[in-house]
Amino acid sequence: MSVIRTPSASPSTARAINDRLALDLLHREGSLTAAQLKTLTGLSRPTVADLVERLQDAGLIEIVGEAGADRRGPNAKLYGIVAERAYLAGLDVRTHGMAVSVADLLGRTRAEASLPFDLDVDTDEAVERAIALLKTTTAEAGATALHTIAVGAPGLVDPATGGLRHAGGLPAWHGKLVDELRRLGVPVLLENEVNLAAAAEQRLGAARDRDTFVLLWLGFGVGAAVVLDGVLRRGASGGAGEIGFLPMLGPGRLPTATDCDGGFHTLAGSAALCELAREHGIPASRADDAAAAEAAVGYAIDANAEDFLEIVAERIAIGAAAVTAVLDPGCLVLGGEIGRAGGDALASRVSRRLSEISPLRTEVRAGTVGGGAVLEGAVLTAMGAAQDALFTPRG
């Protein structure tokens, strides 16, 4: 009988593993003493002393204070990550504008700004103004350069090219902005906006205790982000979760490859819900955009407009039932402007209607990150990439 022996890690590999373990602890726990690092890592005192010196020399950690003032003997030095070691940016690119957040290496926001655009804005003008806003916000954050940029945008992110592939009707300046950002000479991570919102809900919001869930985005359009076993699933062409194109049974035309009218979007998108609101005597702007639908649903919640809310819940449950029938995620989070406006009141109604048409037990939760979920997700994504690059020694 042969014995399979696992080779031990080389000294350099062991050092890299220990350094990353210590840095992850400092990020999660905050400032720590060498003794606390020894306890939390299980490493020997000399090994901890070596890694502390190594990380200080690399400019990744610094002394941020002292601990032990309430006991006898010398105070212990507190070590923390050098947050200014790198700055990163998150961008939320929408049909009507853009928002940007510049944060430090710990993900703490240092400056934020937004910029509205008309639908018919000139492409070159929009890109020029967007780049200028990013540079101005970076300067306001006290940074001279960015380490990583993460962008959330509607549409499909082609896994082969890394570029935006619009499903139809989105501004041309989105794709050109991404191209211009990549000319800045820093890593640019492009992700579908709903996927970033799911990252925020998983790290900070309603799905913190779930490694498998689906975020159902309800706004101007509808979409979904699929997280299975802790991994975001994008699909072969980057289109996992494009449920706006989900065909609906009944009269009317089917959606096409470039137009989701006739799909779930026509049933639960902002225009459909604004029209439904007006039919029920609920104030709804003729703009029929996400803000108008958000206001209408919020008004209905405050006014206890049961008939309207039950129909909205039923429509959402139809799309949710299709998602659960295929994925059985056990948990759905309602996000986007409409999900945010409906809150727990809408989530409970959707849960009840879903249980009536689906045999699969599925908890329905209201998203809790709020209106900045896409931007929060972008910052978290950029932070993770920057930390991976800086916390993992090369060679």
PDB file of C-alpha atoms in Angstrom, residues 15-276:
ATOM      1  CA  ARG A  15       5.345  33.454   4.871  1.00  0.00           C
ATOM      2  CA  ALA A  16       2.880  34.558   2.184  1.00  0.00           C
ATOM      3  CA  ILE A  17       0.086  32.496   3.776  1.00  0.00           C
ATOM      4  CA  ASN A  18       0.824  33.884   7.239  1.00  0.00           C
ATOM      5  CA  ASP A  19       1.014  37.464   5.981  1.00  0.00           C
ATOM      6  CA  ARG A  20      -2.331  37.194   4.227  1.00  0.00           C
ATOM      7  CA  LEU A  21      -3.916  35.605   7.308  1.00  0.00           C
ATOM      8  CA  ALA A  22      -2.681  38.488   9.490  1.00  0.00           C
ATOM      9  CA  LEU A  23      -3.838  41.140   7.018  1.00  0.00           C
ATOM     10  CA  ASP A  24      -7.284  39.577   6.717  1.00  0.00           C
ATOM     11  CA  LEU A  25      -7.579  39.557  10.513  1.00  0.00           C
ATOM     12  CA  LEU A  26      -6.532  43.198  10.743  1.00  0.00           C
ATOM     13  CA  HIS A  27      -9.125  44.099   8.132  1.00  0.00           C
ATOM     14  CA  ARG A  28     -11.902  42.156   9.829  1.00  0.00           C
ATOM     15  CA  GLU A  29     -11.071  42.841  13.495  1.00  0.00           C
ATOM     16  CA  GLY A  30      -9.461  46.269  13.294  1.00  0.00           C
ATOM     17  CA  SER A  31      -6.207  47.166  15.063  1.00  0.00           C
ATOM     18  CA  LEU A  32      -4.524  44.340  16.985  1.00  0.00           C
ATOM     19  CA  THR A  33      -1.433  43.832  19.122  1.00  0.00           C
ATOM     20  CA  ALA A  34       1.236  41.290  18.272  1.00  0.00           C
ATOM     21  CA  ALA A  35      -0.024  39.140  21.149  1.00  0.00           C
ATOM     22  CA  GLN A  36      -3.555  39.234  19.771  1.00  0.00           C
ATOM     23  CA  LEU A  37      -2.274  38.295  16.313  1.00  0.00           C
ATOM     24  CA  LYS A  38      -0.419  35.379  17.902  1.00  0.00           C
ATOM     25  CA  THR A  39      -3.604  34.182  19.592  1.00  0.00           C
ATOM     26  CA  LEU A  40      -5.836  34.582  16.549  1.00  0.00           C
ATOM     27  CA  THR A  41      -3.399  33.048  14.055  1.00  0.00           C
ATOM     28  CA  GLY A  42      -1.965  30.321  16.267  1.00  0.00           C
ATOM     29  CA  LEU A  43       1.519  31.273  15.100  1.00  0.00           C
ATOM     30  CA  SER A  44       4.581  31.427  17.318  1.00  0.00           C
ATOM     31  CA  ARG A  45       5.768  34.693  18.833  1.00  0.00           C
ATOM     32  CA  PRO A  46       8.916  34.864  16.623  1.00  0.00           C
ATOM     33  CA  THR A  47       6.845  34.150  13.487  1.00  0.00           C
ATOM     34  CA  VAL A  48       4.422  36.945  14.356  1.00  0.00           C
ATOM     35  CA  ALA A  49       7.285  39.319  15.075  1.00  0.00           C
ATOM     36  CA  ASP A  50       8.803  38.523  11.665  1.00  0.00           C
ATOM     37  CA  LEU A  51       5.547  39.051   9.773  1.00  0.00           C
ATOM     38  CA  VAL A  52       4.830  42.328  11.577  1.00  0.00           C
ATOM     39  CA  GLU A  53       8.252  43.626  10.576  1.00  0.00           C
ATOM     40  CA  ARG A  54       7.795  42.358   7.025  1.00  0.00           C
ATOM     41  CA  LEU A  55       4.378  43.996   6.629  1.00  0.00           C
ATOM     42  CA  GLN A  56       5.637  47.275   8.085  1.00  0.00           C
ATOM     43  CA  ASP A  57       8.547  47.298   5.644  1.00  0.00           C
ATOM     44  CA  ALA A  58       6.073  46.698   2.799  1.00  0.00           C
ATOM     45  CA  GLY A  59       4.045  49.731   3.885  1.00  0.00           C
ATOM     46  CA  LEU A  60       0.935  47.619   4.538  1.00  0.00           C
ATOM     47  CA  ILE A  61       0.623  48.019   8.313  1.00  0.00           C
ATOM     48  CA  GLU A  62       1.638  50.684  10.811  1.00  0.00           C
ATOM     49  CA  ILE A  63       1.500  51.418  14.524  1.00  0.00           C
ATOM     50  CA  VAL A  64      -1.841  53.101  15.194  1.00  0.00           C
ATOM     51  CA  GLY A  65      -1.793  53.315  18.988  1.00  0.00           C
ATOM     52  CA  GLU A  66      -1.154  51.425  22.200  1.00  0.00           C
ATOM     53  CA  ALA A  67      -3.094  48.964  24.301  1.00  0.00           C
ATOM     54  CA  GLY A  68      -2.792  48.072  27.971  1.00  0.00           C
ATOM     55  CA  ALA A  69      -2.873  51.482  29.628  1.00  0.00           C
ATOM     56  CA  ASP A  70      -5.051  49.952  32.365  1.00  0.00           C
ATOM     57  CA  ARG A  71      -2.472  47.346  33.404  1.00  0.00           C
ATOM     58  CA  ARG A  72       1.052  47.353  34.814  1.00  0.00           C
ATOM     59  CA  GLY A  73       4.038  47.139  32.535  1.00  0.00           C
ATOM     60  CA  PRO A  74       4.805  48.594  29.140  1.00  0.00           C
ATOM     61  CA  ASN A  75       1.939  49.227  26.738  1.00  0.00           C
ATOM     62  CA  ALA A  76       1.586  46.964  23.717  1.00  0.00           C
ATOM     63  CA  LYS A  77       1.719  48.489  20.248  1.00  0.00           C
ATOM     64  CA  LEU A  78      -1.442  48.333  18.191  1.00  0.00           C
ATOM     65  CA  TYR A  79      -1.030  47.579  14.493  1.00  0.00           C
ATOM     66  CA  GLY A  80      -3.455  48.469  11.747  1.00  0.00           C
ATOM     67  CA  ILE A  81      -3.625  48.379   7.960  1.00  0.00           C
ATOM     68  CA  VAL A  82      -2.390  51.509   6.194  1.00  0.00           C
ATOM     69  CA  ALA A  83      -5.704  52.551   4.676  1.00  0.00           C
ATOM     70  CA  GLU A  84      -4.029  55.188   2.498  1.00  0.00           C
ATOM     71  CA  ARG A  85      -1.798  52.549   0.899  1.00  0.00           C
ATOM     72  CA  ALA A  86      -4.238  52.514  -2.037  1.00  0.00           C
ATOM     73  CA  TYR A  87      -7.386  54.257  -3.160  1.00  0.00           C
ATOM     74  CA  LEU A  88     -10.116  52.706  -5.247  1.00  0.00           C
ATOM     75  CA  ALA A  89     -13.289  53.839  -6.960  1.00  0.00           C
ATOM     76  CA  GLY A  90     -16.739  52.419  -7.517  1.00  0.00           C
ATOM     77  CA  LEU A  91     -18.966  53.689 -10.333  1.00  0.00           C
ATOM     78  CA  ASP A  92     -22.706  53.186 -10.717  1.00  0.00           C
ATOM     79  CA  VAL A  93     -23.539  53.924 -14.365  1.00  0.00           C
ATOM     80  CA  ARG A  94     -27.223  54.364 -15.129  1.00  0.00           C
ATOM     81  CA  THR A  95     -29.379  55.438 -18.055  1.00  0.00           C
ATOM     82  CA  HIS A  96     -29.879  58.892 -16.552  1.00  0.00           C
ATOM     83  CA  GLY A  97     -26.444  59.501 -15.057  1.00  0.00           C
ATOM     84  CA  MET A  98     -23.563  58.236 -12.974  1.00  0.00           C
ATOM     85  CA  ALA A  99     -22.503  58.104  -9.325  1.00  0.00           C
ATOM     86  CA  VAL A 100     -18.935  57.646  -8.090  1.00  0.00           C
ATOM     87  CA  SER A 101     -17.450  56.779  -4.707  1.00  0.00           C
ATOM     88  CA  VAL A 102     -13.737  56.901  -3.912  1.00  0.00           C
ATOM     89  CA  ALA A 103     -12.634  54.835  -0.918  1.00  0.00           C
ATOM     90  CA  ASP A 104      -9.429  53.777   0.804  1.00  0.00           C
ATOM     91  CA  LEU A 105      -7.980  50.273   1.048  1.00  0.00           C
ATOM     92  CA  LEU A 106     -10.364  49.418   3.896  1.00  0.00           C
ATOM     93  CA  GLY A 107     -13.378  50.413   1.816  1.00  0.00           C
ATOM     94  CA  ARG A 108     -14.069  53.576   3.798  1.00  0.00           C
ATOM     95  CA  THR A 109     -15.656  56.253   1.631  1.00  0.00           C
ATOM     96  CA  ARG A 110     -13.492  59.356   1.263  1.00  0.00           C
ATOM     97  CA  ALA A 111     -15.545  61.248  -1.346  1.00  0.00           C
ATOM     98  CA  GLU A 112     -18.738  60.762  -3.376  1.00  0.00           C
ATOM     99  CA  ALA A 113     -20.406  62.584  -6.244  1.00  0.00           C
ATOM    100  CA  SER A 114     -23.102  62.105  -8.874  1.00  0.00           C
ATOM    101  CA  LEU A 115     -23.859  63.495 -12.300  1.00  0.00           C
ATOM    102  CA  PRO A 116     -27.234  63.486 -14.099  1.00  0.00           C
ATOM    103  CA  PHE A 117     -27.518  63.101 -17.885  1.00  0.00           C
ATOM    104  CA  ASP A 118     -30.322  63.682 -20.344  1.00  0.00           C
ATOM    105  CA  LEU A 119     -31.274  60.656 -22.411  1.00  0.00           C
ATOM    106  CA  ASP A 120     -30.167  62.407 -25.602  1.00  0.00           C
ATOM    107  CA  VAL A 121     -26.804  63.560 -24.244  1.00  0.00           C
ATOM    108  CA  ASP A 122     -23.945  63.496 -26.746  1.00  0.00           C
ATOM    109  CA  THR A 123     -21.778  60.405 -26.236  1.00  0.00           C
ATOM    110  CA  ASP A 124     -18.413  62.203 -26.239  1.00  0.00           C
ATOM    111  CA  GLU A 125     -19.708  64.918 -23.929  1.00  0.00           C
ATOM    112  CA  ALA A 126     -21.067  62.372 -21.459  1.00  0.00           C
ATOM    113  CA  VAL A 127     -17.781  60.460 -21.360  1.00  0.00           C
ATOM    114  CA  GLU A 128     -15.734  63.636 -20.946  1.00  0.00           C
ATOM    115  CA  ARG A 129     -17.906  64.843 -18.065  1.00  0.00           C
ATOM    116  CA  ALA A 130     -17.881  61.419 -16.404  1.00  0.00           C
ATOM    117  CA  ILE A 131     -14.070  61.159 -16.509  1.00  0.00           C
ATOM    118  CA  ALA A 132     -13.765  64.707 -15.177  1.00  0.00           C
ATOM    119  CA  LEU A 133     -16.100  63.848 -12.284  1.00  0.00           C
ATOM    120  CA  LEU A 134     -14.029  60.789 -11.417  1.00  0.00           C
ATOM    121  CA  LYS A 135     -10.805  62.793 -11.375  1.00  0.00           C
ATOM    122  CA  THR A 136     -12.337  65.585  -9.296  1.00  0.00           C
ATOM    123  CA  THR A 137     -13.767  63.131  -6.765  1.00  0.00           C
ATOM    124  CA  THR A 138     -10.425  61.327  -6.551  1.00  0.00           C
ATOM    125  CA  ALA A 139      -8.703  64.603  -5.728  1.00  0.00           C
ATOM    126  CA  GLU A 140     -11.351  65.455  -3.123  1.00  0.00           C
ATOM    127  CA  ALA A 141     -10.659  62.097  -1.480  1.00  0.00           C
ATOM    128  CA  GLY A 142      -7.042  63.127  -1.028  1.00  0.00           C
ATOM    129  CA  ALA A 143      -5.724  60.607  -3.540  1.00  0.00           C
ATOM    130  CA  THR A 144      -3.244  61.288  -6.314  1.00  0.00           C
ATOM    131  CA  ALA A 145      -4.040  58.044  -8.141  1.00  0.00           C
ATOM    132  CA  LEU A 146      -6.428  55.101  -8.082  1.00  0.00           C
ATOM    133  CA  HIS A 147      -5.377  51.489  -7.667  1.00  0.00           C
ATOM    134  CA  THR A 148      -8.568  49.820  -8.957  1.00  0.00           C
ATOM    135  CA  ILE A 149     -11.896  50.902 -10.458  1.00  0.00           C
ATOM    136  CA  ALA A 150     -15.078  48.814 -10.413  1.00  0.00           C
ATOM    137  CA  VAL A 151     -18.003  49.767 -12.645  1.00  0.00           C
ATOM    138  CA  GLY A 152     -21.600  48.624 -12.381  1.00  0.00           C
ATOM    139  CA  ALA A 153     -23.715  49.105 -15.506  1.00  0.00           C
ATOM    140  CA  PRO A 154     -26.915  47.717 -17.027  1.00  0.00           C
ATOM    141  CA  GLY A 155     -26.538  45.230 -19.847  1.00  0.00           C
ATOM    142  CA  LEU A 156     -24.522  42.073 -20.357  1.00  0.00           C
ATOM    143  CA  VAL A 157     -20.822  41.877 -19.598  1.00  0.00           C
ATOM    144  CA  ASP A 158     -19.325  39.662 -22.278  1.00  0.00           C
ATOM    145  CA  PRO A 159     -16.983  37.174 -20.537  1.00  0.00           C
ATOM    146  CA  ALA A 160     -14.935  36.808 -23.738  1.00  0.00           C
ATOM    147  CA  THR A 161     -14.178  40.485 -24.292  1.00  0.00           C
ATOM    148  CA  GLY A 162     -14.885  42.032 -20.901  1.00  0.00           C
ATOM    149  CA  GLY A 163     -17.000  44.660 -22.639  1.00  0.00           C
ATOM    150  CA  LEU A 164     -20.619  45.702 -22.408  1.00  0.00           C
ATOM    151  CA  ARG A 165     -23.069  43.992 -24.719  1.00  0.00           C
ATOM    152  CA  HIS A 166     -26.324  45.899 -24.582  1.00  0.00           C
ATOM    153  CA  ALA A 167     -29.566  43.982 -24.709  1.00  0.00           C
ATOM    154  CA  GLY A 168     -31.131  47.047 -26.334  1.00  0.00           C
ATOM    155  CA  GLY A 169     -32.091  50.633 -25.551  1.00  0.00           C
ATOM    156  CA  LEU A 170     -29.111  51.646 -23.408  1.00  0.00           C
ATOM    157  CA  PRO A 171     -26.964  54.752 -23.993  1.00  0.00           C
ATOM    158  CA  ALA A 172     -23.884  54.442 -26.196  1.00  0.00           C
ATOM    159  CA  TRP A 173     -21.776  56.408 -23.723  1.00  0.00           C
ATOM    160  CA  HIS A 174     -21.765  53.491 -21.248  1.00  0.00           C
ATOM    161  CA  GLY A 175     -19.500  51.312 -23.365  1.00  0.00           C
ATOM    162  CA  LYS A 176     -17.282  54.186 -24.440  1.00  0.00           C
ATOM    163  CA  LEU A 177     -16.838  55.281 -20.825  1.00  0.00           C
ATOM    164  CA  VAL A 178     -15.546  51.841 -19.904  1.00  0.00           C
ATOM    165  CA  ASP A 179     -13.079  52.018 -22.814  1.00  0.00           C
ATOM    166  CA  GLU A 180     -11.845  55.417 -21.644  1.00  0.00           C
ATOM    167  CA  LEU A 181     -11.486  54.246 -18.059  1.00  0.00           C
ATOM    168  CA  ARG A 182      -9.284  51.388 -19.208  1.00  0.00           C
ATOM    169  CA  ARG A 183      -6.987  53.918 -20.862  1.00  0.00           C
ATOM    170  CA  LEU A 184      -6.228  55.412 -17.444  1.00  0.00           C
ATOM    171  CA  GLY A 185      -3.735  52.628 -16.810  1.00  0.00           C
ATOM    172  CA  VAL A 186      -5.384  51.012 -13.755  1.00  0.00           C
ATOM    173  CA  PRO A 187      -7.376  47.783 -13.490  1.00  0.00           C
ATOM    174  CA  VAL A 188     -11.045  48.316 -14.389  1.00  0.00           C
ATOM    175  CA  LEU A 189     -13.550  45.675 -13.289  1.00  0.00           C
ATOM    176  CA  LEU A 190     -16.844  45.756 -15.171  1.00  0.00           C
ATOM    177  CA  GLU A 191     -19.901  44.045 -13.709  1.00  0.00           C
ATOM    178  CA  ASN A 192     -23.631  44.031 -14.274  1.00  0.00           C
ATOM    179  CA  GLU A 193     -25.246  46.452 -11.821  1.00  0.00           C
ATOM    180  CA  VAL A 194     -27.580  43.852 -10.297  1.00  0.00           C
ATOM    181  CA  ASN A 195     -24.664  41.537  -9.562  1.00  0.00           C
ATOM    182  CA  LEU A 196     -22.949  44.330  -7.638  1.00  0.00           C
ATOM    183  CA  ALA A 197     -26.118  45.020  -5.671  1.00  0.00           C
ATOM    184  CA  ALA A 198     -26.163  41.329  -4.716  1.00  0.00           C
ATOM    185  CA  ALA A 199     -22.551  41.592  -3.524  1.00  0.00           C
ATOM    186  CA  ALA A 200     -23.574  44.478  -1.269  1.00  0.00           C
ATOM    187  CA  GLU A 201     -26.584  42.600   0.117  1.00  0.00           C
ATOM    188  CA  GLN A 202     -24.431  39.544   0.805  1.00  0.00           C
ATOM    189  CA  ARG A 203     -21.687  41.503   2.581  1.00  0.00           C
ATOM    190  CA  LEU A 204     -23.698  44.243   4.279  1.00  0.00           C
ATOM    191  CA  GLY A 205     -27.411  43.595   3.932  1.00  0.00           C
ATOM    192  CA  ALA A 206     -30.249  41.113   3.869  1.00  0.00           C
ATOM    193  CA  ALA A 207     -28.242  38.086   2.670  1.00  0.00           C
ATOM    194  CA  ARG A 208     -25.361  38.169   5.149  1.00  0.00           C
ATOM    195  CA  ASP A 209     -26.344  34.768   6.514  1.00  0.00           C
ATOM    196  CA  ARG A 210     -26.868  33.180   3.085  1.00  0.00           C
ATOM    197  CA  ASP A 211     -24.374  31.667   0.675  1.00  0.00           C
ATOM    198  CA  THR A 212     -27.149  30.770  -1.783  1.00  0.00           C
ATOM    199  CA  PHE A 213     -29.777  33.342  -2.750  1.00  0.00           C
ATOM    200  CA  VAL A 214     -31.195  35.309  -5.661  1.00  0.00           C
ATOM    201  CA  LEU A 215     -31.500  39.082  -5.692  1.00  0.00           C
ATOM    202  CA  LEU A 216     -34.586  40.113  -7.635  1.00  0.00           C
ATOM    203  CA  TRP A 217     -34.013  43.638  -8.944  1.00  0.00           C
ATOM    204  CA  LEU A 218     -37.176  45.678  -9.419  1.00  0.00           C
ATOM    205  CA  GLY A 219     -36.673  49.113 -10.921  1.00  0.00           C
ATOM    206  CA  PHE A 220     -36.952  50.681 -14.334  1.00  0.00           C
ATOM    207  CA  GLY A 221     -36.413  47.164 -15.610  1.00  0.00           C
ATOM    208  CA  VAL A 222     -36.240  43.832 -13.812  1.00  0.00           C
ATOM    209  CA  GLY A 223     -33.311  41.501 -13.396  1.00  0.00           C
ATOM    210  CA  ALA A 224     -31.761  39.003 -11.040  1.00  0.00           C
ATOM    211  CA  ALA A 225     -28.383  38.138  -9.579  1.00  0.00           C
ATOM    212  CA  VAL A 226     -27.680  34.490  -8.813  1.00  0.00           C
ATOM    213  CA  VAL A 227     -25.385  33.513  -5.937  1.00  0.00           C
ATOM    214  CA  LEU A 228     -24.914  29.776  -5.448  1.00  0.00           C
ATOM    215  CA  ASP A 229     -22.686  28.319  -2.733  1.00  0.00           C
ATOM    216  CA  GLY A 230     -21.159  31.737  -2.165  1.00  0.00           C
ATOM    217  CA  VAL A 231     -20.221  32.245  -5.817  1.00  0.00           C
ATOM    218  CA  LEU A 232     -21.809  34.775  -8.161  1.00  0.00           C
ATOM    219  CA  ARG A 233     -22.972  32.893 -11.273  1.00  0.00           C
ATOM    220  CA  ARG A 234     -22.854  34.944 -14.459  1.00  0.00           C
ATOM    221  CA  GLY A 235     -23.687  32.285 -17.041  1.00  0.00           C
ATOM    222  CA  ALA A 236     -21.909  31.296 -20.254  1.00  0.00           C
ATOM    223  CA  SER A 237     -22.566  34.633 -21.958  1.00  0.00           C
ATOM    224  CA  GLY A 238     -22.802  36.812 -18.848  1.00  0.00           C
ATOM    225  CA  GLY A 239     -26.580  36.828 -19.003  1.00  0.00           C
ATOM    226  CA  ALA A 240     -27.636  34.765 -15.990  1.00  0.00           C
ATOM    227  CA  GLY A 241     -30.503  36.618 -14.363  1.00  0.00           C
ATOM    228  CA  GLU A 242     -31.824  38.516 -17.385  1.00  0.00           C
ATOM    229  CA  ILE A 243     -35.366  37.672 -16.361  1.00  0.00           C
ATOM    230  CA  GLY A 244     -36.820  40.747 -18.056  1.00  0.00           C
ATOM    231  CA  PHE A 245     -36.793  38.546 -21.173  1.00  0.00           C
ATOM    232  CA  LEU A 246     -38.656  35.728 -19.440  1.00  0.00           C
ATOM    233  CA  PRO A 247     -41.677  35.054 -21.713  1.00  0.00           C
ATOM    234  CA  MET A 248     -45.080  35.444 -20.103  1.00  0.00           C
ATOM    235  CA  LEU A 249     -48.005  33.244 -21.119  1.00  0.00           C
ATOM    236  CA  GLY A 250     -51.106  34.989 -22.398  1.00  0.00           C
ATOM    237  CA  PRO A 251     -52.063  37.353 -25.218  1.00  0.00           C
ATOM    238  CA  GLY A 252     -49.493  39.708 -26.694  1.00  0.00           C
ATOM    239  CA  ARG A 253     -46.182  39.323 -28.399  1.00  0.00           C
ATOM    240  CA  LEU A 254     -43.124  37.541 -27.097  1.00  0.00           C
ATOM    241  CA  PRO A 255     -39.879  39.338 -26.235  1.00  0.00           C
ATOM    242  CA  THR A 256     -37.103  39.352 -28.833  1.00  0.00           C
ATOM    243  CA  ALA A 257     -33.344  39.129 -28.582  1.00  0.00           C
ATOM    244  CA  THR A 258     -33.118  42.933 -28.485  1.00  0.00           C
ATOM    245  CA  ASP A 259     -36.398  43.928 -26.814  1.00  0.00           C
ATOM    246  CA  CYS A 260     -37.816  42.565 -23.562  1.00  0.00           C
ATOM    247  CA  ASP A 261     -41.319  43.949 -24.159  1.00  0.00           C
ATOM    248  CA  GLY A 262     -43.642  41.001 -23.821  1.00  0.00           C
ATOM    249  CA  GLY A 263     -41.468  39.459 -21.131  1.00  0.00           C
ATOM    250  CA  PHE A 264     -41.469  39.758 -17.336  1.00  0.00           C
ATOM    251  CA  HIS A 265     -40.267  43.360 -17.778  1.00  0.00           C
ATOM    252  CA  THR A 266     -43.668  44.244 -19.275  1.00  0.00           C
ATOM    253  CA  LEU A 267     -45.376  42.749 -16.236  1.00  0.00           C
ATOM    254  CA  ALA A 268     -43.265  44.133 -13.371  1.00  0.00           C
ATOM    255  CA  GLY A 269     -41.102  46.959 -14.747  1.00  0.00           C
ATOM    256  CA  SER A 270     -41.649  50.554 -13.690  1.00  0.00           C
ATOM    257  CA  ALA A 271     -43.852  51.496 -16.664  1.00  0.00           C
ATOM    258  CA  ALA A 272     -46.210  48.582 -15.989  1.00  0.00           C
ATOM    259  CA  LEU A 273     -46.489  49.371 -12.293  1.00  0.00           C
ATOM    260  CA  CYS A 274     -47.028  53.090 -12.920  1.00  0.00           C
ATOM    261  CA  GLU A 275     -49.857  52.269 -15.301  1.00  0.00           C
ATOM    262  CA  LEU A 276     -51.339  49.880 -12.737  1.00  0.00           C
TER     263      LEU A 276
END
